[in-house]
Coordinates of C-alpha atoms in Angstrom, one line a residue:
M15 CA 0.1 -0.1 0.0
V16 CA 1.4 3.2 -1.0
L17 CA 1.0 6.0 1.8
R18 CA -0.7 9.2 0.3
D19 CA 0.4 12.8 0.5
G20 CA 1.2 13.9 4.2
R21 CA 0.9 10.6 5.8
A22 CA 4.4 8.9 5.4
L23 CA 6.0 11.5 7.6
P24 CA 3.6 11.4 10.2
V25 CA 3.4 7.4 10.3
G26 CA 7.3 7.5 10.1
V27 CA 7.4 9.7 13.0
A28 CA 4.8 7.7 15.0
A29 CA 6.6 4.1 14.3
T30 CA 10.1 5.8 15.4
L31 CA 8.3 7.1 18.9
A32 CA 7.0 4.2 19.1
T33 CA 10.3 2.1 19.2
L34 CA 12.0 4.8 21.4
V35 CA 9.2 4.8 24.0
V36 CA 9.5 0.9 24.2
V37 CA 13.5 0.8 23.8
F38 CA 14.2 3.9 25.2
Y39 CA 11.9 6.2 27.1
Y40 CA 10.6 3.4 29.1
P41 CA 13.7 1.7 30.2
V42 CA 15.3 5.2 30.9
G43 CA 12.4 6.7 32.4
S44 CA 12.2 4.0 34.9
V45 CA 15.7 4.7 36.2
L46 CA 14.9 8.2 36.2
A47 CA 11.7 7.4 38.5
S48 CA 13.7 5.0 41.0
A49 CA 15.7 8.1 42.2
V50 CA 12.1 9.6 43.2
S51 CA 10.2 6.6 44.4
D52 CA 10.5 3.3 46.8
A53 CA 8.3 0.5 46.0
G54 CA 5.7 2.4 44.0
R55 CA 5.4 5.2 46.4
P56 CA 7.1 8.9 46.0
T57 CA 10.1 9.7 47.9
L58 CA 12.9 11.4 47.7
A59 CA 15.1 9.3 49.8
P60 CA 17.0 7.4 47.3
L61 CA 18.1 11.0 45.8
V62 CA 18.8 12.3 49.1
S63 CA 21.1 9.7 50.2
V64 CA 23.3 9.6 47.3
L65 CA 23.3 13.5 47.3
G66 CA 24.2 13.6 51.1
D67 CA 26.7 11.2 50.9
P68 CA 30.5 12.6 50.9
F69 CA 31.8 9.6 49.1
Y70 CA 29.5 10.6 45.6
H71 CA 30.6 14.2 46.4
D72 CA 34.0 12.8 45.3
L73 CA 33.2 11.0 42.6
F74 CA 31.1 13.7 40.8
A75 CA 34.2 15.8 41.3
F76 CA 36.6 13.6 40.4
T77 CA 34.2 12.6 37.3
A78 CA 34.2 16.5 36.5
Y79 CA 37.8 17.1 37.1
Q80 CA 39.1 14.5 34.9
A81 CA 36.6 15.6 32.2
L82 CA 37.9 19.0 32.9
L83 CA 41.6 17.9 32.1
S84 CA 40.5 15.9 29.4
T85 CA 38.9 18.7 27.3
V86 CA 42.0 21.1 28.4
A87 CA 44.7 18.0 26.6
S88 CA 41.7 17.6 23.6
V89 CA 42.5 21.4 23.0
V90 CA 46.0 21.7 23.6
V91 CA 46.2 18.4 21.0
G92 CA 43.8 19.4 18.8
L93 CA 44.2 23.2 18.1
P94 CA 47.6 22.7 16.3
G95 CA 45.9 20.5 13.7
A96 CA 43.4 22.9 13.2
Y97 CA 45.8 25.5 12.3
L98 CA 47.8 23.3 10.1
L99 CA 45.1 22.0 8.1
A100 CA 43.3 25.3 7.6
R101 CA 46.6 27.7 7.0
F102 CA 48.9 25.3 4.9
E103 CA 48.6 23.3 1.5
F104 CA 50.6 20.2 1.5
P105 CA 49.8 16.7 -0.4
G106 CA 47.3 14.3 1.9
R107 CA 45.7 17.3 3.2
R108 CA 42.3 16.4 2.3
F109 CA 43.0 12.7 3.5
L110 CA 44.4 13.7 6.8
R111 CA 41.1 16.1 7.3
S112 CA 38.8 13.1 6.5
V113 CA 40.6 10.6 8.9
T114 CA 40.1 13.0 11.9
I115 CA 36.5 11.3 12.0
L116 CA 37.9 7.6 12.3
P117 CA 38.5 7.9 16.2
F118 CA 34.6 7.9 16.6
V119 CA 34.0 4.8 14.8
L120 CA 37.1 2.9 16.5
P121 CA 35.5 1.0 19.5
S122 CA 36.8 2.3 22.9
I123 CA 37.9 -1.0 24.6
M124 CA 39.8 -1.8 22.1
V125 CA 41.5 1.7 21.9
A126 CA 41.9 1.4 25.8
V127 CA 43.8 -2.1 25.5
G128 CA 45.8 -0.1 22.5
F129 CA 47.0 2.2 24.7
L130 CA 47.8 -0.7 28.0
A131 CA 49.7 -2.5 25.1
M132 CA 52.0 0.9 24.4
F133 CA 52.4 2.4 27.9
G134 CA 51.6 -0.6 30.2
R135 CA 54.7 -2.4 32.1
T136 CA 55.6 -4.9 29.4
G137 CA 54.2 -2.3 26.5
L138 CA 56.2 -1.2 23.5
V139 CA 57.1 1.8 25.3
N140 CA 59.1 0.3 27.9
D141 CA 60.4 -2.1 25.4
V142 CA 62.0 1.0 23.3
L143 CA 63.0 2.6 26.9
A144 CA 64.8 -0.8 27.7
V145 CA 66.7 -0.8 24.3
V146 CA 68.5 2.7 25.2
G147 CA 69.0 1.9 28.9
L148 CA 66.1 3.7 30.3
G149 CA 62.4 2.9 31.9
P150 CA 60.7 1.3 32.9
V151 CA 57.7 3.7 33.3
E152 CA 54.2 2.6 34.8
L153 CA 51.5 4.9 33.5
T154 CA 48.4 2.2 33.6
F155 CA 45.8 3.4 36.4
T156 CA 46.8 6.6 36.4
L157 CA 45.0 9.8 35.8
E158 CA 47.7 11.0 33.0
I159 CA 47.1 7.6 30.7
I160 CA 42.9 8.3 30.9
V161 CA 43.4 11.9 30.2
L162 CA 45.8 10.8 26.8
A163 CA 43.4 8.1 26.1
H164 CA 40.3 11.2 26.0
A165 CA 42.7 13.3 24.0
F166 CA 43.0 10.5 21.4
Y167 CA 38.9 10.4 20.9
N168 CA 38.4 14.4 21.3
A169 CA 41.5 15.8 19.8
P170 CA 40.3 15.3 16.6
L171 CA 36.6 16.7 17.2
V172 CA 38.6 19.7 18.0
T173 CA 40.8 19.8 15.0
R174 CA 37.5 19.2 12.7
L175 CA 35.4 22.2 14.2
V176 CA 38.1 24.9 14.7
T177 CA 39.3 23.7 11.2
A178 CA 36.2 24.8 9.8
A179 CA 35.9 27.8 11.2
W180 CA 39.6 29.0 10.8
E181 CA 38.9 28.2 6.9
S182 CA 35.9 30.7 7.3
V183 CA 37.9 33.8 9.0
D184 CA 37.0 36.7 6.7
P185 CA 40.6 37.7 5.3
A186 CA 39.7 41.2 4.8
R187 CA 39.2 42.0 8.1
V188 CA 42.8 40.4 9.1
E189 CA 44.5 42.5 6.1
T190 CA 42.7 45.6 7.0
A191 CA 44.3 45.2 10.5
R192 CA 47.3 44.4 9.5
T193 CA 47.5 47.6 7.1
L194 CA 46.3 49.7 10.2
G195 CA 50.0 48.6 11.7
A196 CA 48.4 45.4 13.6
T197 CA 51.4 42.8 14.0
P198 CA 50.4 39.2 13.1
L199 CA 50.2 38.6 16.9
R200 CA 47.6 41.7 17.3
A201 CA 45.7 40.4 14.3
F202 CA 45.5 37.2 15.2
R203 CA 44.4 38.2 19.1
D204 CA 42.1 40.8 17.9
V205 CA 40.6 39.7 14.9
T206 CA 40.9 36.0 14.5
L207 CA 40.6 34.4 17.7
P208 CA 37.1 36.2 18.5
Q209 CA 36.0 34.3 15.2
L210 CA 37.8 30.9 16.6
L211 CA 36.2 31.0 19.7
P212 CA 32.9 29.9 19.5
A213 CA 34.1 26.6 17.4
L214 CA 36.5 26.3 20.3
L215 CA 34.0 26.5 22.8
T216 CA 31.6 24.0 21.1
A217 CA 34.2 21.7 20.6
S218 CA 34.9 22.1 24.3
V219 CA 31.5 21.5 25.6
L220 CA 31.1 18.5 23.3
T221 CA 34.3 17.2 24.6
F222 CA 33.6 17.8 28.4
I223 CA 30.2 15.9 28.0
F224 CA 31.8 12.9 26.3
T225 CA 34.6 12.4 28.8
F226 CA 32.2 12.7 31.9
M227 CA 30.2 10.2 30.5
S228 CA 33.3 7.9 29.5
F229 CA 32.9 4.8 30.4
P230 CA 35.3 1.9 28.8
I231 CA 38.5 3.7 28.6
V232 CA 38.1 4.6 32.6
L233 CA 37.0 1.2 33.5
A234 CA 40.2 -0.3 31.5
L235 CA 42.9 2.0 32.0
G236 CA 41.7 3.5 35.6
G237 CA 39.7 0.5 37.3
L238 CA 37.6 1.4 40.5
Q239 CA 40.9 3.0 41.7
L240 CA 40.1 6.1 39.6
S241 CA 36.4 5.3 39.0
T242 CA 34.1 7.9 37.5
V243 CA 30.1 7.9 37.9
E244 CA 29.8 5.5 35.2
V245 CA 32.5 3.3 36.5
W246 CA 31.3 3.2 39.9
L247 CA 27.6 2.7 38.4
F248 CA 28.6 -0.4 36.6
A249 CA 30.1 -1.9 39.5
R250 CA 27.0 -1.3 41.8
V251 CA 25.1 -3.1 38.7
Q252 CA 27.4 -5.8 39.2
S253 CA 27.0 -5.8 43.0
L254 CA 23.4 -6.1 42.0
D255 CA 22.8 -3.0 44.0
L256 CA 20.4 -1.9 41.0
A257 CA 18.3 0.7 43.5
E258 CA 21.5 2.6 43.9
A259 CA 22.8 2.2 40.4
A260 CA 19.6 3.8 39.2
T261 CA 19.8 6.6 41.5
L262 CA 23.2 7.2 40.1
G263 CA 22.3 6.9 36.3
A264 CA 19.6 9.3 37.0
I265 CA 21.5 12.1 38.6
E266 CA 24.1 12.1 35.6
T267 CA 21.7 11.7 33.4
A268 CA 19.9 15.1 34.6
L269 CA 23.5 16.7 34.4
S270 CA 24.3 15.5 31.2
L271 CA 21.0 16.6 29.7
G272 CA 21.6 20.2 31.1
L273 CA 24.8 20.2 29.3
I274 CA 23.4 19.4 26.3
Y275 CA 20.9 21.9 26.1
V276 CA 23.4 24.5 27.2
Y277 CA 25.3 23.0 24.1
L278 CA 22.5 23.3 22.0
R279 CA 21.6 26.7 22.6
F280 CA 24.9 27.9 22.3
E281 CA 25.0 26.0 19.0
A282 CA 21.9 27.6 17.6
T283 CA 23.1 30.9 18.6
Q284 CA 26.2 30.4 17.0
L285 CA 24.5 29.2 13.5
N286 CA 22.2 32.4 13.6
A287 CA 25.1 34.3 14.1
R288 CA 27.3 32.6 11.4
G289 CA 27.8 34.6 8.6
E290 CA 29.4 34.0 5.0
S291 CA 33.4 34.4 4.1
R292 CA 35.5 33.4 1.1
G293 CA 38.3 32.6 3.6
R294 CA 42.1 32.8 3.2
A295 CA 44.1 31.3 1.0
R296 CA 46.6 28.4 2.1
T297 CA 50.3 28.8 2.4
P298 CA 52.3 25.9 1.0
L299 CA 53.8 24.1 3.8
F300 CA 56.9 22.9 1.5
A301 CA 58.3 25.8 -0.4
G302 CA 62.0 25.1 -0.8
W303 CA 64.6 24.0 1.4
R304 CA 64.5 27.0 3.6
S305 CA 61.0 26.6 4.5
L306 CA 62.4 23.5 6.4
V307 CA 64.4 25.5 8.8
D308 CA 61.6 28.1 9.5
P309 CA 61.0 27.7 13.2
K310 CA 56.8 27.6 12.7
R311 CA 57.1 24.9 10.3
L312 CA 59.5 23.3 12.5
A313 CA 57.2 23.4 15.6
L314 CA 54.6 22.0 13.3
F315 CA 56.7 18.8 12.0
A316 CA 57.5 18.4 15.9
Y317 CA 53.8 18.3 16.2
V318 CA 53.2 15.9 13.7
G319 CA 55.6 13.6 15.1
A320 CA 54.0 13.8 18.2
A321 CA 50.3 13.5 16.8
L322 CA 51.5 10.1 15.3
V323 CA 52.7 8.8 18.3
L324 CA 49.6 9.6 20.2
F325 CA 47.1 8.7 17.4
V326 CA 48.9 5.7 15.6
G327 CA 50.9 4.5 18.3
P328 CA 48.0 2.8 20.5
L329 CA 46.9 0.9 17.2
V330 CA 50.4 -0.1 16.2
S331 CA 51.2 -1.6 19.5
L332 CA 48.1 -3.6 19.9
V333 CA 48.8 -5.2 16.6
V334 CA 52.9 -5.6 17.4
E335 CA 51.9 -6.9 21.2
S336 CA 49.6 -9.5 19.7
V337 CA 52.7 -11.2 17.8
T338 CA 55.8 -10.3 20.4
T339 CA 56.7 -12.0 23.6
P340 CA 57.5 -9.9 26.7
D341 CA 61.0 -10.7 25.7
G342 CA 60.6 -9.5 22.0
A343 CA 60.4 -12.7 20.2
L344 CA 57.8 -13.3 17.2
T345 CA 55.0 -15.5 18.5
L346 CA 51.7 -16.7 17.3
R347 CA 50.7 -18.3 20.5
Y348 CA 48.0 -15.5 21.4
Y349 CA 46.4 -16.2 18.2
E350 CA 46.4 -20.1 18.8
F351 CA 44.8 -19.3 22.4
L352 CA 41.9 -17.7 20.4
L353 CA 41.6 -20.6 18.3
A354 CA 41.9 -23.1 21.6
Q355 CA 39.2 -20.8 23.2
Q356 CA 37.1 -21.7 20.2
A357 CA 37.8 -25.6 20.6
S358 CA 37.1 -25.6 24.4
T359 CA 34.1 -27.2 25.3
A360 CA 34.2 -25.8 29.2
A361 CA 31.3 -24.1 30.6
G362 CA 31.6 -20.0 30.4
T363 CA 33.9 -19.8 28.0
T364 CA 33.9 -16.9 25.9
R365 CA 34.6 -18.0 22.2
P366 CA 36.1 -15.8 19.7
L367 CA 33.7 -17.0 16.7
P368 CA 30.5 -16.8 17.9
A369 CA 31.4 -13.5 19.4
I370 CA 32.5 -12.0 15.7
T371 CA 29.4 -13.6 14.3
N372 CA 27.3 -11.7 16.9
S373 CA 29.0 -8.6 16.2
L374 CA 28.0 -8.7 12.9
L375 CA 24.6 -10.2 12.7
F376 CA 23.7 -7.4 15.6
G377 CA 25.3 -4.6 13.3
A378 CA 23.4 -5.8 10.6
G379 CA 19.9 -6.0 12.6
A380 CA 20.5 -2.5 14.1
L381 CA 21.9 -1.0 10.6
L382 CA 18.2 -2.1 9.6
L383 CA 16.5 -0.1 12.4
A384 CA 19.0 2.6 12.6
L385 CA 18.7 3.8 9.1
P386 CA 15.0 4.5 8.7
M387 CA 14.8 6.1 12.1
G388 CA 17.6 8.4 11.4
V389 CA 16.3 9.3 8.0
V390 CA 12.9 10.0 9.7
V391 CA 14.6 12.6 12.3
S392 CA 16.4 14.0 9.5
V393 CA 13.0 14.9 7.7
V394 CA 11.6 16.3 10.9
A395 CA 14.7 18.3 11.4
T396 CA 14.4 19.9 8.0
R397 CA 10.7 20.5 8.1
E398 CA 9.8 23.8 9.3
R399 CA 6.3 22.7 10.6
R400 CA 4.8 23.7 14.2
G401 CA 6.5 21.7 16.7
S402 CA 9.3 20.4 14.4
R403 CA 11.9 21.5 17.0
L404 CA 10.2 19.8 19.8
W405 CA 9.9 16.5 17.7
E406 CA 13.4 16.6 16.8
A407 CA 14.4 17.1 20.4
L408 CA 12.4 14.1 21.4
L409 CA 14.2 12.2 18.8
T410 CA 17.7 13.0 19.5
A411 CA 17.0 12.6 23.3
P412 CA 19.3 9.2 23.0
L413 CA 22.3 11.6 22.4
A414 CA 22.6 12.9 26.1
V415 CA 22.3 9.5 28.0
S416 CA 24.9 6.9 28.2
G417 CA 25.1 3.4 27.2
I418 CA 25.4 2.5 30.8
V419 CA 22.1 4.3 31.9
L420 CA 20.4 2.8 28.7
G421 CA 21.6 -0.9 29.2
L422 CA 20.5 -0.4 33.0
G423 CA 17.2 0.5 32.2
M424 CA 16.4 -2.1 29.8
L425 CA 17.9 -4.6 32.4
R426 CA 15.3 -3.5 34.9
T427 CA 12.3 -3.1 32.4
L428 CA 12.5 -5.3 29.3
V429 CA 15.1 -8.3 30.2
F430 CA 13.8 -8.6 33.9
G431 CA 9.9 -8.4 32.0
T432 CA 7.0 -5.9 32.4
T433 CA 3.5 -7.2 33.0
L434 CA 1.5 -5.7 30.1
F435 CA -2.5 -6.2 30.4
G436 CA -2.0 -9.6 32.6
Y437 CA 1.2 -10.9 30.2
R438 CA 4.4 -10.8 31.4
I439 CA 6.4 -9.4 28.5
T440 CA 10.5 -10.0 28.7
V441 CA 12.9 -9.0 25.6
T442 CA 16.3 -10.2 26.1
G443 CA 19.6 -11.4 24.6
P444 CA 20.2 -10.5 21.0
V445 CA 16.8 -8.4 20.9
A446 CA 17.6 -6.2 23.5
I447 CA 21.1 -5.9 22.1
V448 CA 20.2 -5.2 18.4
A449 CA 17.5 -2.6 20.2
A450 CA 20.2 -0.7 22.4
H451 CA 22.5 -0.9 19.5
A452 CA 19.9 0.8 17.1
V453 CA 19.4 3.6 19.7
A454 CA 23.1 4.3 20.2
A455 CA 23.5 4.6 16.1
Y456 CA 20.5 6.3 14.6
P457 CA 21.6 9.8 15.9
F458 CA 24.6 9.2 13.5
V459 CA 22.6 8.5 10.3
S460 CA 20.6 11.7 11.3
R461 CA 23.7 14.0 11.7
N462 CA 24.9 12.7 8.3
V463 CA 21.5 12.9 6.3
T464 CA 20.3 16.0 7.8
P465 CA 23.0 18.3 6.7
A466 CA 22.8 16.6 3.3
L467 CA 18.8 16.9 3.2
G468 CA 18.4 20.7 4.3
S469 CA 21.2 21.2 1.5
I470 CA 19.0 20.4 -1.2
D471 CA 17.5 22.9 -3.6
D472 CA 13.7 23.7 -2.7
R473 CA 13.1 24.7 -6.5
L474 CA 13.9 20.9 -7.2
V475 CA 11.2 19.6 -4.7
D476 CA 8.5 22.5 -6.0
A477 CA 9.1 21.6 -10.0
A478 CA 8.5 17.9 -8.8
R479 CA 5.4 18.8 -6.6
A480 CA 4.3 21.2 -9.6
L481 CA 4.7 18.2 -12.5
G482 CA 2.0 16.1 -10.2
A483 CA 3.8 14.4 -7.9
D484 CA 3.1 14.1 -4.2
R485 CA 4.7 15.3 -1.0
T486 CA 5.9 11.4 -0.3
T487 CA 6.7 10.8 -3.9
A488 CA 9.0 14.1 -4.2
L489 CA 10.7 12.4 -0.8
V490 CA 11.3 9.3 -2.3
D491 CA 11.8 10.1 -6.0
I492 CA 14.1 13.4 -5.7
E493 CA 15.2 14.0 -2.4
L494 CA 16.2 10.7 -0.9
P495 CA 18.4 9.8 -4.3
L496 CA 20.2 13.3 -3.8
V497 CA 21.5 12.1 -0.2
V498 CA 22.4 9.0 -1.1
P499 CA 26.3 9.2 0.2
A500 CA 25.4 10.9 3.1
L501 CA 22.9 7.6 3.6
I502 CA 25.6 5.6 3.1
A503 CA 28.0 7.6 5.1
G504 CA 25.4 7.2 7.9
A505 CA 25.1 3.5 7.3
A506 CA 28.5 2.9 7.7
F507 CA 29.0 4.7 11.1
A508 CA 25.8 2.9 12.3
F509 CA 27.3 -0.3 11.7
A510 CA 30.6 0.6 13.0
I511 CA 28.9 2.3 15.8
S512 CA 27.4 -1.5 16.7
V513 CA 30.3 -3.0 15.8
G514 CA 32.0 -1.3 18.6
E515 CA 28.9 -0.8 21.3
F516 CA 30.3 -2.0 24.7
D517 CA 28.5 -0.1 27.4
S518 CA 25.2 -1.4 27.3
T519 CA 26.1 -4.6 25.5
V520 CA 28.4 -5.7 28.6
L521 CA 25.0 -5.3 30.7
L522 CA 22.8 -6.9 28.5
A523 CA 24.9 -10.0 26.9
E524 CA 23.9 -13.2 28.9
G525 CA 26.6 -15.4 29.5
V526 CA 28.7 -16.4 26.7
D527 CA 25.7 -16.9 24.1
S528 CA 25.3 -13.1 22.9
A529 CA 29.2 -11.8 23.6
T530 CA 30.2 -9.3 21.0
M531 CA 33.6 -8.7 20.2
P532 CA 34.3 -5.6 22.6
V533 CA 32.8 -8.1 25.3
A534 CA 35.1 -10.7 24.7
L535 CA 38.0 -8.3 24.5
E536 CA 37.1 -7.0 27.5
R537 CA 36.6 -10.7 29.6
Y538 CA 40.1 -11.7 27.7
T539 CA 41.8 -8.5 29.3
G540 CA 42.1 -9.9 32.8
N541 CA 43.7 -12.8 31.3
R542 CA 47.3 -13.6 32.2
S543 CA 47.5 -17.9 31.8
L544 CA 50.0 -16.6 28.8
G545 CA 52.3 -14.3 30.9
P546 CA 52.2 -10.8 32.3
N547 CA 51.4 -9.1 29.2
L548 CA 48.0 -8.4 27.3
G549 CA 48.6 -11.2 24.8
P550 CA 45.2 -12.6 24.2
A551 CA 43.4 -9.3 24.8
T552 CA 45.6 -7.7 22.2
A553 CA 45.1 -10.5 19.7
M554 CA 41.3 -10.2 20.2
G555 CA 42.0 -6.2 19.8
T556 CA 43.8 -6.8 16.5
V557 CA 40.6 -9.1 15.1
L558 CA 38.3 -6.6 16.2
L559 CA 40.4 -4.0 14.7
A560 CA 40.6 -5.6 11.1
V561 CA 37.0 -6.7 11.2
T562 CA 35.8 -2.8 12.3
T563 CA 37.8 -1.7 9.2
V564 CA 36.7 -4.3 6.7
S565 CA 33.2 -3.4 7.6
F566 CA 33.4 0.3 7.1
V567 CA 35.3 -0.2 4.1
L568 CA 33.0 -2.9 2.5
I569 CA 29.8 -0.5 3.3
D570 CA 31.4 2.4 2.1
R571 CA 32.6 0.9 -1.3
V572 CA 29.2 -1.4 -1.8
G573 CA 27.2 1.7 -1.3
T574 CA 29.1 3.8 -3.5
G575 CA 29.1 1.1 -6.4
W576 CA 25.4 1.3 -5.8
N577 CA 25.4 5.0 -5.9
Q578 CA 27.2 4.9 -9.2

């Protein structure tokens, strides 16, 4: 049946909202409600108990402190990258700018193991230091390594946002300032910096939110010694103290929603104030041998070297540590361990092949749900109708809720069961995990599709309508084909997000049957049966890295081929 004009969007919004009510609003609502109720009766006792406990004061203070340090580190690392990409031309600049998005699709538990493989006692850094007679250094379970890992993820975000702002700086204003006698430093301070500040503040607020809700990085690199709200919440769930965990989750969600609200208000202000600019021409980075001794360029070369160590080092260390012993000898015993795990019939064994299969199947299932949901949100976001902003806010709320809180909510409601009209309804295992992954992934589809839909010339749609096409036909035949590249990018992101999702999966994966690759990787992290290093975990991490990369590239290639 073909939906007539004007009906497709309301039906799509209703279906998306119905899905979200079941797998997001109801579970998360149960977490929020538990903070102000006890056995069904309204009370502030759980909230007062947590808010009045000095331990939780310190916990929230430390969470905010590490988020603040991580934000500063991300800005310090990301800002020179923005300057390099915005002001200089060199071979590979576009490619380098494109790959700044890659950290977002890398599984965070895998990156954490990469940092352990690089900075651990038996890691690559200590191996190199030992060659020159130095070390060892120990960075595991320190705040420094957590901050570095957060910079790995969020410095590229700073670079991307500030690069776009730097490229749009009005050159006429800079030239006018120089003509009036301003030094380059004064022109930067008075003209360029004010135009960069909105993007810099936007990136800083986003980074603070992401690092405030960070879970796998802190869990793997800090443990309970340096636990944040998310890690302690996870520990409470493991101890089956679900009431306290839910109260913590409710407070954290309220804080993150407040931060997201501040960010959205600030972003809207900046979008309204943004103007057009032709931008400044870039300077060649390499301009003869004299340029190689220019202090500014030498500083940039040093920055590139340090950035390579930070961004490539953990992934290289992961692969190298998976094929070397603590003594530096080549070995395949860690991969043989994975094969032995696969062949084992012992109860409770997490086998690699089912974990890989589960990750791919869950990713495909999440993609089937996330794509239509993301497109609906994008269509709503680009329609200027009464209530559009409210619907958009309701449909993008999952961005403000952590995976741990969502997983806890699904555990309390769908997994443990809910009675409806006299029937006990339970949603467990793969179905619950796919639903949680789809909720985590569809905002990334809409974030890719919305700008593409918004940039379509309205005259194309008007011409189709004038020729007799109804609104649904114009959307399907005109608009969606024009945003296929954005859809493909969104699909690749959604699949990669699902494959790497850890926060809610670690709570929802029952036993070993529904474990995914990130969950298996986390379980192998504590395995020291083959020595003091992270051999089994690095081998599983390398497999996860390969599967994520191949899947991302395949979706992109298949989608591009279909588009052509």
